[in-house]
Amino acid sequence: MYILASDFDETLKRGGTVSREDIRTIQKVREEGNIFGIVTARSYDMLKAALWFYRIPYDFLILINGGMILDKDKNVLFESYIEDAGAFQILQEVKKREVNIAGVSDGIHFSIVKHKNDFANSMKALGLNLIATPVNRLKGFASFFFESEREVTEELYEVFKDKSSVSCVRNVDSIVDLSAYGVDKAHALTFLKENYGIEKVYVIGDSRNDLQMIETHIGIAIENAEAEVKEKARVTVRNFAECKRWIDFERKQTDLEK
């Protein structure tokens, strides 16, 4: 029995869709008695439509880069919020800069706190359903998200990367995510590993915010992954069928070595 955890954007959902072949492979993984889940920077509200539309089977969801964990019945297994002083500092830094979009999440809901007033960013905000919940109705500040030009995100990353109040990760050059201190995808998977009492955790991802979980657990890179992710992963695969075949092979090899 093992855990298989997949990043969502450009890993499970590639080229704008989730393939039926990948869904069938995930179903087979679970039918064999293993546990599958998604680990993502998204909040639940940003993910739920895709879960329903593609009929994605899962046992857990690790949301906002590890700040919240839900089981398949949406029960909260773990949640962590940024302290008020840290959240206030983040908001102050956002006010100083011209970001394209800045948002905040409590793990379930997501709200816009600032966006550049042009057509492209307004449509992006509407398309992502980021303005559905007013900020004052959030349960707390569990994660902040910034999307802007590379120079702006690099500056924000430098401001927050060594702060003791938050965890700061770069997603791609244009995105920075902030969570409560000590929160990340790798720690969330360690929590689940201990919660389920399972020895092996396999992870598959594509971007920088997947690096820590790929190095901490048994890492697999999807073919379109960034070069640094491929370098740290044990293997690179084209799809989930190849991912499962490699896992089955790796487990057989491990059994033979015992």
mmCIF file of C-alpha atoms in Angstrom:
data_model
loop_
_atom_site.group_PDB
_atom_site.id
_atom_site.type_symbol
_atom_site.label_atom_id
_atom_site.label_comp_id
_atom_site.label_asym_id
_atom_site.label_seq_id
_atom_site.Cartn_x
_atom_site.Cartn_y
_atom_site.Cartn_z
ATOM 1 C CA MET A 1 0.000 0.000 0.000
ATOM 2 C CA TYR A 2 1.304 3.445 -0.895
ATOM 3 C CA ILE A 3 0.276 7.079 -1.319
ATOM 4 C CA LEU A 4 0.399 8.699 -4.757
ATOM 5 C CA ALA A 5 0.122 12.495 -4.629
ATOM 6 C CA SER A 6 -0.117 14.615 -7.764
ATOM 7 C CA ASP A 7 0.233 18.312 -8.395
ATOM 8 C CA PHE A 8 -2.740 19.601 -10.399
ATOM 9 C CA ASP A 9 -1.867 22.367 -12.886
ATOM 10 C CA GLU A 10 0.327 21.111 -15.748
ATOM 11 C CA THR A 11 0.761 17.737 -14.006
ATOM 12 C CA LEU A 12 -2.646 16.071 -13.746
ATOM 13 C CA LYS A 13 -4.271 18.799 -15.819
ATOM 14 C CA ARG A 14 -2.049 19.205 -18.867
ATOM 15 C CA GLY A 15 -2.766 21.233 -21.971
ATOM 16 C CA GLY A 16 -5.975 22.511 -20.426
ATOM 17 C CA THR A 17 -7.558 19.108 -19.724
ATOM 18 C CA VAL A 18 -7.382 15.934 -17.617
ATOM 19 C CA SER A 19 -7.129 12.858 -19.826
ATOM 20 C CA ARG A 20 -9.480 9.900 -19.460
ATOM 21 C CA GLU A 21 -6.457 7.593 -19.570
ATOM 22 C CA ASP A 22 -4.995 9.308 -16.520
ATOM 23 C CA ILE A 23 -8.339 9.042 -14.697
ATOM 24 C CA ARG A 24 -8.497 5.299 -15.468
ATOM 25 C CA THR A 25 -4.961 4.854 -14.130
ATOM 26 C CA ILE A 26 -5.856 6.694 -10.911
ATOM 27 C CA GLN A 27 -8.922 4.486 -10.519
ATOM 28 C CA LYS A 28 -6.714 1.401 -10.910
ATOM 29 C CA VAL A 29 -4.240 2.706 -8.314
ATOM 30 C CA ARG A 30 -7.087 3.079 -5.820
ATOM 31 C CA GLU A 31 -8.710 -0.247 -6.735
ATOM 32 C CA GLU A 32 -5.412 -1.938 -5.840
ATOM 33 C CA GLY A 33 -5.770 -0.573 -2.313
ATOM 34 C CA ASN A 34 -3.569 2.502 -2.555
ATOM 35 C CA ILE A 35 -4.367 6.110 -1.719
ATOM 36 C CA PHE A 36 -4.453 8.918 -4.267
ATOM 37 C CA GLY A 37 -4.761 12.660 -3.768
ATOM 38 C CA ILE A 38 -4.063 16.052 -5.262
ATOM 39 C CA VAL A 39 -1.540 18.495 -3.819
ATOM 40 C CA THR A 40 -1.920 22.018 -5.162
ATOM 41 C CA ALA A 41 -1.510 25.739 -4.558
ATOM 42 C CA ARG A 42 -5.224 26.160 -5.280
ATOM 43 C CA SER A 43 -7.966 26.581 -2.702
ATOM 44 C CA TYR A 44 -10.926 24.190 -2.698
ATOM 45 C CA ASP A 45 -13.214 26.656 -4.501
ATOM 46 C CA MET A 46 -10.629 26.958 -7.291
ATOM 47 C CA LEU A 47 -10.453 23.168 -7.675
ATOM 48 C CA LYS A 48 -13.966 21.850 -7.098
ATOM 49 C CA ALA A 49 -15.333 22.510 -10.600
ATOM 50 C CA ALA A 50 -12.482 20.506 -12.169
ATOM 51 C CA LEU A 51 -12.970 17.667 -9.667
ATOM 52 C CA TRP A 52 -16.628 17.443 -10.682
ATOM 53 C CA PHE A 53 -16.176 18.014 -14.434
ATOM 54 C CA TYR A 54 -13.397 15.457 -14.920
ATOM 55 C CA ARG A 55 -14.806 13.062 -12.298
ATOM 56 C CA ILE A 56 -11.430 12.852 -10.569
ATOM 57 C CA PRO A 57 -11.398 10.150 -7.866
ATOM 58 C CA TYR A 58 -9.391 11.051 -4.755
ATOM 59 C CA ASP A 59 -8.867 10.208 -1.097
ATOM 60 C CA PHE A 60 -7.413 13.533 0.030
ATOM 61 C CA LEU A 61 -6.761 17.086 -1.127
ATOM 62 C CA ILE A 62 -3.721 19.063 -0.017
ATOM 63 C CA LEU A 63 -4.670 22.675 -0.701
ATOM 64 C CA ILE A 64 -2.848 26.033 -0.744
ATOM 65 C CA ASN A 65 0.596 24.361 -0.777
ATOM 66 C CA GLY A 66 -0.088 22.359 2.383
ATOM 67 C CA GLY A 67 -1.983 24.946 4.419
ATOM 68 C CA MET A 68 -5.116 22.779 4.478
ATOM 69 C CA ILE A 69 -5.758 19.038 4.056
ATOM 70 C CA LEU A 70 -9.223 17.614 3.366
ATOM 71 C CA ASP A 71 -10.305 13.995 3.165
ATOM 72 C CA LYS A 72 -12.619 12.738 0.408
ATOM 73 C CA ASP A 73 -15.658 13.834 2.464
ATOM 74 C CA LYS A 74 -14.249 17.378 2.861
ATOM 75 C CA ASN A 75 -13.449 16.873 6.546
ATOM 76 C CA VAL A 76 -10.523 19.074 7.615
ATOM 77 C CA LEU A 77 -7.550 16.912 8.627
ATOM 78 C CA PHE A 78 -5.134 19.836 8.997
ATOM 79 C CA GLU A 79 -5.161 23.619 8.685
ATOM 80 C CA SER A 80 -2.676 26.379 9.451
ATOM 81 C CA TYR A 81 -3.125 30.144 9.317
ATOM 82 C CA ILE A 82 -0.710 33.044 9.047
ATOM 83 C CA GLU A 83 -0.477 35.087 12.238
ATOM 84 C CA ASP A 84 -2.116 38.520 12.113
ATOM 85 C CA ALA A 85 1.206 40.409 12.207
ATOM 86 C CA GLY A 86 2.541 38.415 9.253
ATOM 87 C CA ALA A 87 -0.672 38.881 7.266
ATOM 88 C CA PHE A 88 -0.611 42.644 7.944
ATOM 89 C CA GLN A 89 2.990 42.879 6.704
ATOM 90 C CA ILE A 90 2.083 41.015 3.508
ATOM 91 C CA LEU A 91 -0.822 43.364 2.824
ATOM 92 C CA GLN A 92 1.418 46.382 3.400
ATOM 93 C CA GLU A 93 3.992 45.091 0.913
ATOM 94 C CA VAL A 94 1.270 44.458 -1.678
ATOM 95 C CA LYS A 95 0.045 48.042 -1.385
ATOM 96 C CA LYS A 96 3.519 49.305 -2.357
ATOM 97 C CA ARG A 97 3.660 47.394 -5.641
ATOM 98 C CA GLU A 98 1.837 47.185 -8.945
ATOM 99 C CA VAL A 99 0.946 43.495 -9.016
ATOM 100 C CA ASN A 100 -1.303 42.046 -11.694
ATOM 101 C CA ILE A 101 -3.356 40.048 -9.182
ATOM 102 C CA ALA A 102 -2.995 39.496 -5.423
ATOM 103 C CA GLY A 103 -5.315 37.103 -3.618
ATOM 104 C CA VAL A 104 -5.851 35.538 -0.212
ATOM 105 C CA SER A 105 -7.398 32.215 0.806
ATOM 106 C CA ASP A 106 -8.612 30.467 3.944
ATOM 107 C CA GLY A 107 -8.114 27.106 2.236
ATOM 108 C CA ILE A 108 -11.696 26.761 1.048
ATOM 109 C CA HIS A 109 -12.509 30.199 -0.358
ATOM 110 C CA PHE A 110 -10.356 32.679 -2.268
ATOM 111 C CA SER A 111 -10.665 36.445 -2.615
ATOM 112 C CA ILE A 112 -8.930 39.189 -4.547
ATOM 113 C CA VAL A 113 -7.199 41.844 -2.445
ATOM 114 C CA LYS A 114 -5.757 43.810 -5.364
ATOM 115 C CA HIS A 115 -5.603 43.608 -9.141
ATOM 116 C CA LYS A 116 -4.462 45.854 -11.933
ATOM 117 C CA ASN A 117 -7.472 47.619 -13.328
ATOM 118 C CA ASP A 118 -7.361 46.443 -16.920
ATOM 119 C CA PHE A 119 -9.476 44.112 -19.020
ATOM 120 C CA ALA A 120 -7.049 41.160 -18.974
ATOM 121 C CA ASN A 121 -6.750 41.025 -15.193
ATOM 122 C CA SER A 122 -10.439 41.631 -14.628
ATOM 123 C CA MET A 123 -11.278 38.707 -16.912
ATOM 124 C CA LYS A 124 -8.648 36.540 -15.231
ATOM 125 C CA ALA A 125 -10.158 37.261 -11.817
ATOM 126 C CA LEU A 126 -13.682 36.470 -13.049
ATOM 127 C CA GLY A 127 -12.556 33.355 -14.890
ATOM 128 C CA LEU A 128 -10.833 31.936 -11.815
ATOM 129 C CA ASN A 129 -13.849 32.738 -9.630
ATOM 130 C CA LEU A 130 -11.525 34.623 -7.291
ATOM 131 C CA ILE A 131 -13.987 37.301 -6.239
ATOM 132 C CA ALA A 132 -16.816 35.037 -5.087
ATOM 133 C CA THR A 133 -16.070 35.500 -1.369
ATOM 134 C CA PRO A 134 -15.459 38.916 0.237
ATOM 135 C CA VAL A 135 -12.218 39.070 2.208
ATOM 136 C CA ASN A 136 -14.014 39.835 5.491
ATOM 137 C CA ARG A 137 -15.902 36.534 5.224
ATOM 138 C CA LEU A 138 -12.809 34.364 5.109
ATOM 139 C CA LYS A 139 -12.159 32.194 8.153
ATOM 140 C CA GLY A 140 -8.584 33.455 8.282
ATOM 141 C CA PHE A 141 -5.544 34.188 6.141
ATOM 142 C CA ALA A 142 -3.983 30.836 5.298
ATOM 143 C CA SER A 143 -2.333 31.685 1.976
ATOM 144 C CA PHE A 144 -1.518 34.702 -0.192
ATOM 145 C CA PHE A 145 -0.934 34.604 -3.926
ATOM 146 C CA PHE A 146 0.797 37.157 -6.156
ATOM 147 C CA GLU A 147 0.961 37.119 -9.943
ATOM 148 C CA SER A 148 2.880 39.829 -11.782
ATOM 149 C CA GLU A 149 5.903 40.585 -13.942
ATOM 150 C CA ARG A 150 9.067 38.686 -13.053
ATOM 151 C CA GLU A 151 10.828 41.731 -11.560
ATOM 152 C CA VAL A 152 7.942 42.354 -9.131
ATOM 153 C CA THR A 153 7.632 38.721 -8.020
ATOM 154 C CA GLU A 154 11.406 38.429 -7.550
ATOM 155 C CA GLU A 155 11.302 41.491 -5.299
ATOM 156 C CA LEU A 156 8.421 40.075 -3.255
ATOM 157 C CA TYR A 157 10.177 36.725 -2.969
ATOM 158 C CA GLU A 158 13.336 38.399 -1.645
ATOM 159 C CA VAL A 159 11.294 40.303 0.946
ATOM 160 C CA PHE A 160 9.591 37.210 2.358
ATOM 161 C CA LYS A 161 11.876 34.218 1.720
ATOM 162 C CA ASP A 162 13.663 34.452 5.098
ATOM 163 C CA LYS A 163 10.805 35.751 7.241
ATOM 164 C CA SER A 164 10.077 33.700 10.375
ATOM 165 C CA SER A 165 6.334 34.367 10.108
ATOM 166 C CA VAL A 166 5.640 32.862 6.670
ATOM 167 C CA SER A 167 6.710 30.198 4.189
ATOM 168 C CA CYS A 168 7.469 31.642 0.751
ATOM 169 C CA VAL A 169 7.670 29.629 -2.466
ATOM 170 C CA ARG A 170 8.017 30.552 -6.121
ATOM 171 C CA ASN A 171 5.654 28.710 -8.378
ATOM 172 C CA VAL A 172 6.789 29.966 -11.765
ATOM 173 C CA ASP A 173 8.628 33.198 -12.549
ATOM 174 C CA SER A 174 5.397 35.182 -12.429
ATOM 175 C CA ILE A 175 3.905 33.690 -9.215
ATOM 176 C CA VAL A 176 4.785 33.780 -5.507
ATOM 177 C CA ASP A 177 2.785 31.902 -2.837
ATOM 178 C CA LEU A 178 2.923 32.664 0.902
ATOM 179 C CA SER A 179 1.643 30.330 3.634
ATOM 180 C CA ALA A 180 2.012 30.007 7.402
ATOM 181 C CA TYR A 181 5.558 29.345 8.598
ATOM 182 C CA GLY A 182 6.562 25.683 8.274
ATOM 183 C CA VAL A 183 3.773 24.896 5.813
ATOM 184 C CA ASP A 184 4.634 23.245 2.495
ATOM 185 C CA LYS A 185 3.609 20.321 0.315
ATOM 186 C CA ALA A 186 6.314 18.023 1.682
ATOM 187 C CA HIS A 187 5.280 18.479 5.333
ATOM 188 C CA ALA A 188 1.624 17.975 4.433
ATOM 189 C CA LEU A 189 2.472 14.630 2.826
ATOM 190 C CA THR A 190 4.547 13.605 5.853
ATOM 191 C CA PHE A 191 1.482 14.374 7.989
ATOM 192 C CA LEU A 192 -0.663 12.123 5.764
ATOM 193 C CA LYS A 193 1.990 9.404 5.740
ATOM 194 C CA GLU A 194 1.869 9.281 9.537
ATOM 195 C CA ASN A 195 -1.917 9.688 9.627
ATOM 196 C CA TYR A 196 -2.475 6.715 7.303
ATOM 197 C CA GLY A 197 0.457 4.704 8.692
ATOM 198 C CA ILE A 198 1.870 4.178 5.190
ATOM 199 C CA GLU A 199 5.591 3.748 4.525
ATOM 200 C CA LYS A 200 5.944 5.014 0.937
ATOM 201 C CA VAL A 201 4.793 8.269 -0.621
ATOM 202 C CA TYR A 202 5.203 8.804 -4.386
ATOM 203 C CA VAL A 203 4.775 12.334 -5.695
ATOM 204 C CA ILE A 204 4.523 13.715 -9.202
ATOM 205 C CA GLY A 205 4.909 17.365 -10.165
ATOM 206 C CA ASP A 206 6.210 19.917 -12.636
ATOM 207 C CA SER A 207 7.119 23.203 -10.956
ATOM 208 C CA ARG A 208 9.351 24.822 -8.330
ATOM 209 C CA ASN A 209 6.720 24.629 -5.625
ATOM 210 C CA ASP A 210 6.862 20.832 -6.075
ATOM 211 C CA LEU A 211 10.623 20.595 -5.488
ATOM 212 C CA GLN A 212 10.571 20.073 -1.741
ATOM 213 C CA MET A 213 8.048 17.233 -1.889
ATOM 214 C CA ILE A 214 9.961 15.634 -4.777
ATOM 215 C CA GLU A 215 13.199 15.703 -2.760
ATOM 216 C CA THR A 216 11.578 14.625 0.529
ATOM 217 C CA HIS A 217 9.465 11.781 -0.822
ATOM 218 C CA ILE A 218 9.825 9.531 -3.896
ATOM 219 C CA GLY A 219 9.755 12.119 -6.637
ATOM 220 C CA ILE A 220 8.523 11.728 -10.208
ATOM 221 C CA ALA A 221 8.526 14.495 -12.840
ATOM 222 C CA ILE A 222 5.954 14.864 -15.586
ATOM 223 C CA GLU A 223 7.481 15.275 -19.056
ATOM 224 C CA ASN A 224 6.687 19.017 -19.323
ATOM 225 C CA ALA A 225 8.276 19.765 -15.930
ATOM 226 C CA GLU A 226 10.875 22.468 -15.361
ATOM 227 C CA ALA A 227 14.486 21.305 -15.765
ATOM 228 C CA GLU A 228 15.226 21.633 -12.046
ATOM 229 C CA VAL A 229 12.298 19.369 -11.178
ATOM 230 C CA LYS A 230 13.457 16.702 -13.656
ATOM 231 C CA GLU A 231 16.957 16.881 -12.207
ATOM 232 C CA LYS A 232 15.722 16.193 -8.656
ATOM 233 C CA ALA A 233 13.153 13.513 -9.586
ATOM 234 C CA ARG A 234 13.895 9.784 -9.728
ATOM 235 C CA VAL A 235 12.281 9.463 -13.156
ATOM 236 C CA THR A 236 10.430 11.511 -15.792
ATOM 237 C CA VAL A 237 7.177 10.145 -17.244
ATOM 238 C CA ARG A 238 4.796 11.186 -20.011
ATOM 239 C CA ASN A 239 1.535 10.306 -18.250
ATOM 240 C CA PHE A 240 0.043 8.513 -15.254
ATOM 241 C CA ALA A 241 0.124 5.091 -16.916
ATOM 242 C CA GLU A 242 3.921 5.409 -17.184
ATOM 243 C CA CYS A 243 3.998 6.720 -13.632
ATOM 244 C CA LYS A 244 2.161 3.642 -12.342
ATOM 245 C CA ARG A 245 4.357 1.247 -14.336
ATOM 246 C CA TRP A 246 7.478 2.836 -12.812
ATOM 247 C CA ILE A 247 6.015 2.645 -9.296
ATOM 248 C CA ASP A 248 5.111 -1.028 -9.783
ATOM 249 C CA PHE A 249 8.659 -1.729 -11.019
ATOM 250 C CA GLU A 250 10.270 0.225 -8.171
ATOM 251 C CA ARG A 251 8.208 -1.659 -5.582
ATOM 252 C CA LYS A 252 9.147 -5.029 -7.100
ATOM 253 C CA GLN A 253 12.816 -4.075 -7.049
ATOM 254 C CA THR A 254 12.539 -3.031 -3.417
ATOM 255 C CA ASP A 255 10.864 -6.333 -2.506
ATOM 256 C CA LEU A 256 13.647 -8.284 -4.239
ATOM 257 C CA GLU A 257 16.327 -6.402 -2.301
ATOM 258 C CA LYS A 258 14.781 -7.279 1.061
#
